[in-house]
Amino acid sequence: MQVLHMNKGNGDTSYAKNSTVQSKIISVGKPIMKEAVLEMLCNNVIESMGIADLGCSSGPNSLSVISEIMDTVEAANRLLGRRMVSEFRVFLNDLYSNDFNNIFMSLPAFYDRLKEEKGLECESCFILGAPGSFYGRLFPTNSLHFVHSSSSLHWLSQVPAGLESNDLKRLNKGKLYISKSSPQSVVDAYLLQFRNDFSLFIKSRSRELVAGGRMVLSFMGRSSTDPTTENSCYQWELLAQAIMSLAREGRIEEEKLDSFNAPYYAPCTEEIKDEIEKEGSFTIDRLEAFEIDWDGGAVTDIHTPHGKLSVGRRVAKAIRAVVESMLESHFRIEPDVMDDLFIRYGGIVGTHLSKSRTKYINLVMALTKKW
């Protein structure tokens, strides 16, 4: 909670400038989100619609989902011939260190677009920041109608219990996350942490959503029950290789690498279903998996030297914008070493993707709060 945040501002390594993959993920999930909103509205007239975007981050993606939800509501108004929602209460949530200033500075332009494109006055849309961890309560009971979260729930609340202790820190030697060489105890620790966190997330939202409310959740997962598959963890494997290359030169402490375990978990659909069914407050309307290119799907011939370099750079910038805060805190890396690390990482990624087009697996699910 104190360390993890996307790179702030609008600079070359910022999340705002390097979130194409997350934008693609939002785009892929839009049909499912629109369907969930329309189904909810068909059964309810909502005077004041409570919407929460959990893990909103900053940059151009932050308000795009809110705009899409409002478009869907307006489409429902036209379809049903009456106004279904009188006003919107929008809560933007992320951890305390998130760059909320970046979002708030974009609000005047957002309100102007609402008026010009949708005919909505500022008085009918109230946007508020809601800092804090979504692994726990954030909102009053029965205050929300729709919850959205994209590219966030693969982040755990902490390093898996046990792996952060000094006695066990070398269990996952030379790695940042689960890998083919990780002992079963490491895999078990990650799964247990995910189960605890996701269960708490579901329980918290079940208190905050009204009966019949909807959630659409989108996050990194995997297509296999095996957590060591490439589409689950290989971006971390390659980053560990880049860090190890600097450790061999004495520029990063190898001991620091051995003691770092990413607070991340990419679940399979079976693991997700188990926790939702055990908690019991939600029905699963849809649960689908989509393949996403590591660089967001930019058109590049990766088999040319220039193409390989370009793809590697894009991926390295995207990963850096997300994980730099954690690496900086743990490794105490100087800026020039951090730059070199991600130059090396980009080269390693470009070489890997030119041989094997490994993709992310993005899971998207729609849930309904039971009556």
XYZ file of C-alpha atoms in Angstrom:
371
model
C 0.000 0.000 0.000
C 2.882 2.379 0.711
C 5.067 1.491 -2.262
C 3.069 0.369 -5.289
C 1.971 3.078 -7.699
C 2.164 3.640 -11.422
C 4.801 6.140 -12.595
C 3.392 9.615 -12.119
C 3.129 12.673 -14.345
C 3.311 12.810 -18.137
C 6.996 12.126 -18.768
C 8.578 9.586 -21.080
C 8.450 6.781 -18.484
C 5.067 7.744 -17.002
C 2.078 5.438 -16.881
C 0.060 8.119 -18.677
C 2.363 7.767 -21.703
C 2.805 3.973 -21.487
C -0.594 2.411 -20.816
C -1.523 1.162 -24.295
C -1.834 -2.427 -23.059
C -4.272 -1.372 -20.339
C -6.238 0.650 -22.901
C -6.459 -2.431 -25.128
C -7.693 -4.505 -22.179
C -10.420 -1.929 -21.447
C -11.433 -1.978 -25.114
C -11.694 -5.780 -25.190
C -13.924 -5.764 -22.112
C -16.286 -2.997 -23.292
C -18.992 -5.269 -24.789
C -19.220 -7.225 -21.540
C -19.369 -4.024 -19.505
C -22.085 -2.504 -21.701
C -24.148 -5.686 -21.533
C -23.928 -5.691 -17.721
C -25.010 -2.036 -17.460
C -27.948 -2.525 -19.845
C -29.173 -5.637 -18.028
C -29.075 -3.787 -14.731
C -30.989 -0.809 -16.117
C -33.667 -2.976 -17.718
C -34.688 -4.099 -14.246
C -34.267 -0.842 -12.344
C -34.941 2.883 -12.501
C -32.056 4.444 -10.561
C -32.408 7.970 -9.272
C -28.737 8.299 -8.304
C -26.361 5.700 -9.776
C -23.316 4.850 -7.667
C -20.323 3.790 -9.784
C -16.876 2.789 -8.522
C -13.780 2.287 -10.663
C -11.325 0.330 -8.522
C -7.641 0.701 -9.398
C -8.302 3.721 -11.621
C -4.624 4.778 -11.785
C -4.028 7.972 -13.798
C -3.641 9.124 -17.366
C -6.012 8.856 -20.353
C -7.569 5.523 -19.316
C -8.817 6.791 -15.958
C -12.042 8.398 -17.152
C -12.605 6.408 -20.348
C -14.563 3.672 -18.567
C -16.777 6.232 -16.827
C -17.509 7.857 -20.176
C -18.446 4.461 -21.669
C -20.806 3.697 -18.786
C -22.527 7.043 -19.279
C -22.808 6.387 -23.037
C -24.442 3.048 -22.280
C -26.924 4.680 -19.907
C -27.805 7.284 -22.543
C -28.303 4.487 -25.112
C -30.664 2.765 -22.656
C -32.582 6.013 -22.213
C -33.178 6.197 -25.956
C -33.990 2.493 -26.251
C -36.516 2.471 -23.411
C -37.902 5.930 -24.076
C -37.338 7.258 -20.580
C -34.502 8.524 -18.404
C -33.223 5.616 -16.332
C -30.668 7.542 -14.251
C -31.051 11.077 -12.916
C -27.506 11.550 -11.670
C -24.171 9.771 -11.422
C -22.042 9.384 -8.286
C -18.595 8.315 -9.507
C -15.867 7.116 -7.143
C -12.317 6.786 -8.458
C -10.287 4.452 -6.271
C -6.610 3.602 -6.079
C -3.909 3.375 -3.430
C -2.969 6.499 -1.469
C 0.197 7.109 -3.511
C -1.684 7.175 -6.831
C -1.351 10.302 -8.969
C -4.869 11.585 -8.271
C -3.756 15.117 -9.176
C -3.317 13.993 -12.780
C -6.927 12.783 -12.852
C -8.381 15.824 -11.117
C -6.600 18.209 -13.492
C -8.359 16.474 -16.403
C -11.848 16.867 -14.900
C -12.709 20.330 -16.328
C -12.177 19.046 -19.875
C -14.125 15.886 -19.014
C -17.090 17.900 -17.724
C -17.005 20.032 -20.880
C -17.198 16.883 -23.030
C -20.115 15.586 -20.964
C -22.046 18.745 -21.721
C -21.107 18.981 -25.404
C -21.416 15.291 -26.358
C -24.019 13.957 -23.914
C -25.928 17.039 -22.840
C -25.129 16.340 -19.191
C -24.582 19.216 -16.795
C -21.918 19.082 -14.067
C -24.730 19.064 -11.514
C -25.764 15.556 -12.639
C -22.292 13.995 -12.369
C -20.326 13.981 -9.124
C -16.769 12.591 -9.356
C -14.875 11.892 -6.146
C -11.553 10.311 -5.228
C -11.673 7.267 -2.925
C -8.100 6.430 -1.894
C -7.376 3.128 -0.168
C -6.967 -0.593 -0.761
C -9.881 -2.444 -2.343
C -8.936 -5.431 -0.191
C -11.378 -4.183 2.420
C -14.364 -1.837 2.686
C -14.242 1.474 0.844
C -17.886 2.597 0.596
C -21.054 2.633 2.718
C -23.417 -0.342 2.692
C -25.726 -0.570 -0.353
C -24.277 2.603 -1.884
C -23.094 1.268 -5.272
C -24.889 -0.004 -8.357
C -21.934 -0.764 -10.610
C -18.316 -1.667 -9.854
C -15.608 -1.798 -12.500
C -11.975 -2.807 -12.143
C -9.450 -3.297 -14.921
C -5.781 -4.373 -14.767
C -5.702 -4.235 -10.971
C -6.831 -7.420 -9.245
C -3.720 -9.358 -10.238
C -1.916 -7.176 -7.664
C -1.952 -8.788 -4.232
C -2.325 -6.890 -0.971
C 1.204 -7.929 0.009
C 4.061 -10.276 -0.798
C 2.686 -13.780 -0.035
C 2.882 -14.546 3.656
C 6.132 -16.315 4.519
C 8.091 -15.291 1.427
C 8.856 -11.889 2.916
C 10.605 -13.390 5.982
C 14.406 -13.530 6.221
C 14.439 -17.283 6.813
C 12.611 -18.076 3.580
C 13.722 -15.271 1.293
C 16.041 -17.523 -0.731
C 13.334 -20.100 -1.486
C 12.776 -18.453 -4.869
C 16.448 -17.727 -5.598
C 17.139 -15.691 -8.725
C 13.453 -15.151 -9.475
C 10.911 -12.375 -8.994
C 7.767 -14.495 -9.224
C 6.614 -18.082 -9.766
C 8.765 -19.891 -12.325
C 9.478 -23.413 -13.540
C 12.230 -23.708 -10.919
C 10.143 -22.425 -7.992
C 9.533 -24.975 -5.215
C 5.921 -25.992 -4.547
C 5.948 -24.049 -1.273
C 6.367 -20.808 -3.257
C 3.476 -21.691 -5.587
C 1.299 -22.598 -2.582
C 2.115 -19.332 -0.812
C 1.074 -17.312 -3.870
C -2.185 -19.216 -4.310
C -3.089 -18.840 -0.623
C -2.439 -15.088 -0.726
C -4.614 -14.746 -3.845
C -7.436 -16.751 -2.266
C -7.383 -14.622 0.883
C -7.232 -11.339 -1.021
C -9.842 -12.146 -3.667
C -12.232 -13.537 -1.060
C -11.903 -10.299 0.946
C -12.469 -8.248 -2.208
C -15.689 -10.128 -3.008
C -16.976 -9.916 0.583
C -16.313 -6.177 0.709
C -18.101 -5.474 -2.553
C -21.072 -7.642 -1.531
C -21.701 -5.229 1.361
C -21.296 -2.098 -0.779
C -23.406 -3.100 -3.805
C -27.178 -2.984 -3.798
C -29.059 -6.192 -4.564
C -29.038 -6.677 -8.331
C -25.940 -4.480 -8.695
C -23.262 -5.512 -11.169
C -19.492 -5.902 -11.214
C -17.245 -6.219 -14.251
C -13.713 -7.269 -13.344
C -10.813 -7.564 -15.769
C -7.314 -8.694 -14.819
C -4.325 -10.760 -15.847
C -4.801 -14.500 -15.536
C -3.800 -17.699 -17.231
C -5.373 -20.269 -19.535
C -3.931 -23.298 -17.754
C -4.198 -24.616 -14.215
C -0.370 -24.648 -14.232
C 0.858 -21.318 -12.753
C 4.296 -21.699 -14.390
C 3.018 -21.405 -17.981
C 4.592 -18.653 -20.108
C 1.405 -16.609 -20.459
C 1.188 -16.497 -16.680
C 4.634 -15.438 -15.578
C 7.226 -15.037 -18.322
C 7.415 -11.229 -18.223
C 8.797 -11.621 -14.678
C 11.215 -14.348 -15.780
C 12.740 -12.023 -18.379
C 12.909 -9.106 -15.955
C 14.787 -11.340 -13.504
C 17.280 -12.119 -16.294
C 17.876 -8.411 -16.860
C 18.381 -7.783 -13.136
C 20.726 -10.773 -12.858
C 22.870 -9.402 -15.688
C 23.399 -6.228 -13.637
C 24.012 -8.271 -10.484
C 26.839 -10.137 -12.210
C 28.474 -6.761 -12.862
C 28.061 -5.749 -9.216
C 25.617 -2.940 -10.027
C 22.712 -4.607 -8.195
C 23.015 -6.870 -5.160
C 22.158 -10.477 -6.049
C 20.910 -10.943 -2.483
C 18.302 -8.266 -3.191
C 17.071 -10.229 -6.195
C 16.774 -13.406 -4.115
C 14.668 -11.573 -1.521
C 12.253 -9.899 -3.973
C 8.912 -11.588 -4.639
C 6.367 -9.665 -6.692
C 2.981 -9.089 -5.004
C 1.246 -10.374 -8.130
C -0.791 -13.427 -9.072
C -2.353 -14.434 -12.385
C -5.174 -16.870 -11.502
C -6.915 -19.430 -13.676
C -10.707 -19.443 -14.093
C -11.134 -22.396 -11.721
C -9.447 -20.500 -8.884
C -11.684 -17.475 -9.453
C -14.880 -19.505 -9.595
C -13.987 -21.333 -6.382
C -13.716 -18.112 -4.378
C -16.878 -16.537 -5.819
C -18.914 -19.670 -5.184
C -17.549 -20.067 -1.658
C -18.425 -16.465 -0.766
C -21.913 -16.929 -2.205
C -23.105 -13.339 -2.737
C -22.694 -13.207 -6.525
C -23.721 -15.123 -9.599
C -21.267 -15.297 -12.498
C -22.954 -14.008 -15.662
C -19.884 -14.229 -17.920
C -16.266 -15.276 -17.549
C -14.080 -15.076 -20.640
C -10.377 -15.129 -21.475
C -8.722 -12.965 -24.134
C -5.190 -12.958 -25.507
C -3.411 -9.579 -25.360
C -0.088 -8.748 -27.034
C 2.657 -7.661 -24.648
C 2.967 -4.336 -26.486
C -0.766 -3.784 -26.928
C -0.888 -5.053 -30.499
C 0.996 -2.331 -32.391
C 1.628 -3.320 -36.015
C 5.342 -4.086 -36.233
C 7.351 -6.699 -38.124
C 9.221 -8.121 -35.153
C 11.434 -10.281 -37.363
C 13.423 -7.251 -38.541
C 16.140 -5.776 -36.284
C 14.244 -2.478 -36.068
C 10.948 -4.232 -35.323
C 12.480 -6.368 -32.592
C 14.012 -3.264 -31.002
C 10.737 -1.289 -31.212
C 8.587 -4.003 -29.662
C 11.124 -4.596 -26.890
C 11.243 -0.883 -26.078
C 7.444 -0.581 -25.944
C 7.106 -3.556 -23.622
C 9.972 -2.353 -21.411
C 8.398 1.102 -21.070
C 4.999 -0.400 -20.254
C 6.448 -2.683 -17.569
C 8.659 0.063 -16.163
C 5.686 2.401 -15.766
C 4.036 -0.230 -13.565
C 6.830 -1.837 -11.524
C 9.462 0.895 -11.162
C 8.132 2.065 -7.783
C 8.572 -1.440 -6.314
C 12.019 -2.002 -7.820
C 13.225 1.411 -6.676
C 12.032 0.770 -3.113
C 13.518 -2.734 -2.846
C 16.756 -2.491 -4.817
C 17.526 1.216 -4.170
C 18.499 1.542 -7.826
C 20.074 4.779 -9.024
C 18.335 6.455 -12.010
C 21.109 5.620 -14.507
C 21.082 1.952 -13.427
C 17.286 1.864 -13.725
C 17.567 3.219 -17.267
C 20.150 0.558 -18.132
C 18.014 -2.172 -16.559
C 15.068 -1.454 -18.819
C 17.243 -1.027 -21.915
C 18.515 -4.548 -21.240
C 15.027 -5.792 -20.481
C 13.754 -4.382 -23.787
C 16.497 -6.231 -25.661
C 15.720 -9.509 -23.880
C 11.979 -9.108 -24.519
C 12.461 -8.258 -28.197
C 14.617 -11.354 -28.712
C 12.090 -13.562 -26.900
C 9.047 -12.257 -28.766
C 10.784 -12.590 -32.131
C 10.983 -16.332 -31.450
C 7.784 -16.923 -29.486
C 4.779 -14.601 -29.602
C 3.942 -15.051 -25.925
C 0.759 -13.204 -24.979
C -0.936 -12.110 -21.800
C -4.183 -13.804 -20.843
C -6.769 -11.286 -19.699
C -9.781 -12.581 -17.790
C -13.035 -10.591 -17.916
C -16.023 -11.474 -15.762
C -19.471 -10.010 -15.124
C -21.102 -10.676 -11.753
C -24.539 -9.884 -10.310
C -25.199 -9.303 -6.619
C -27.886 -11.752 -5.549
C -31.212 -10.484 -4.266
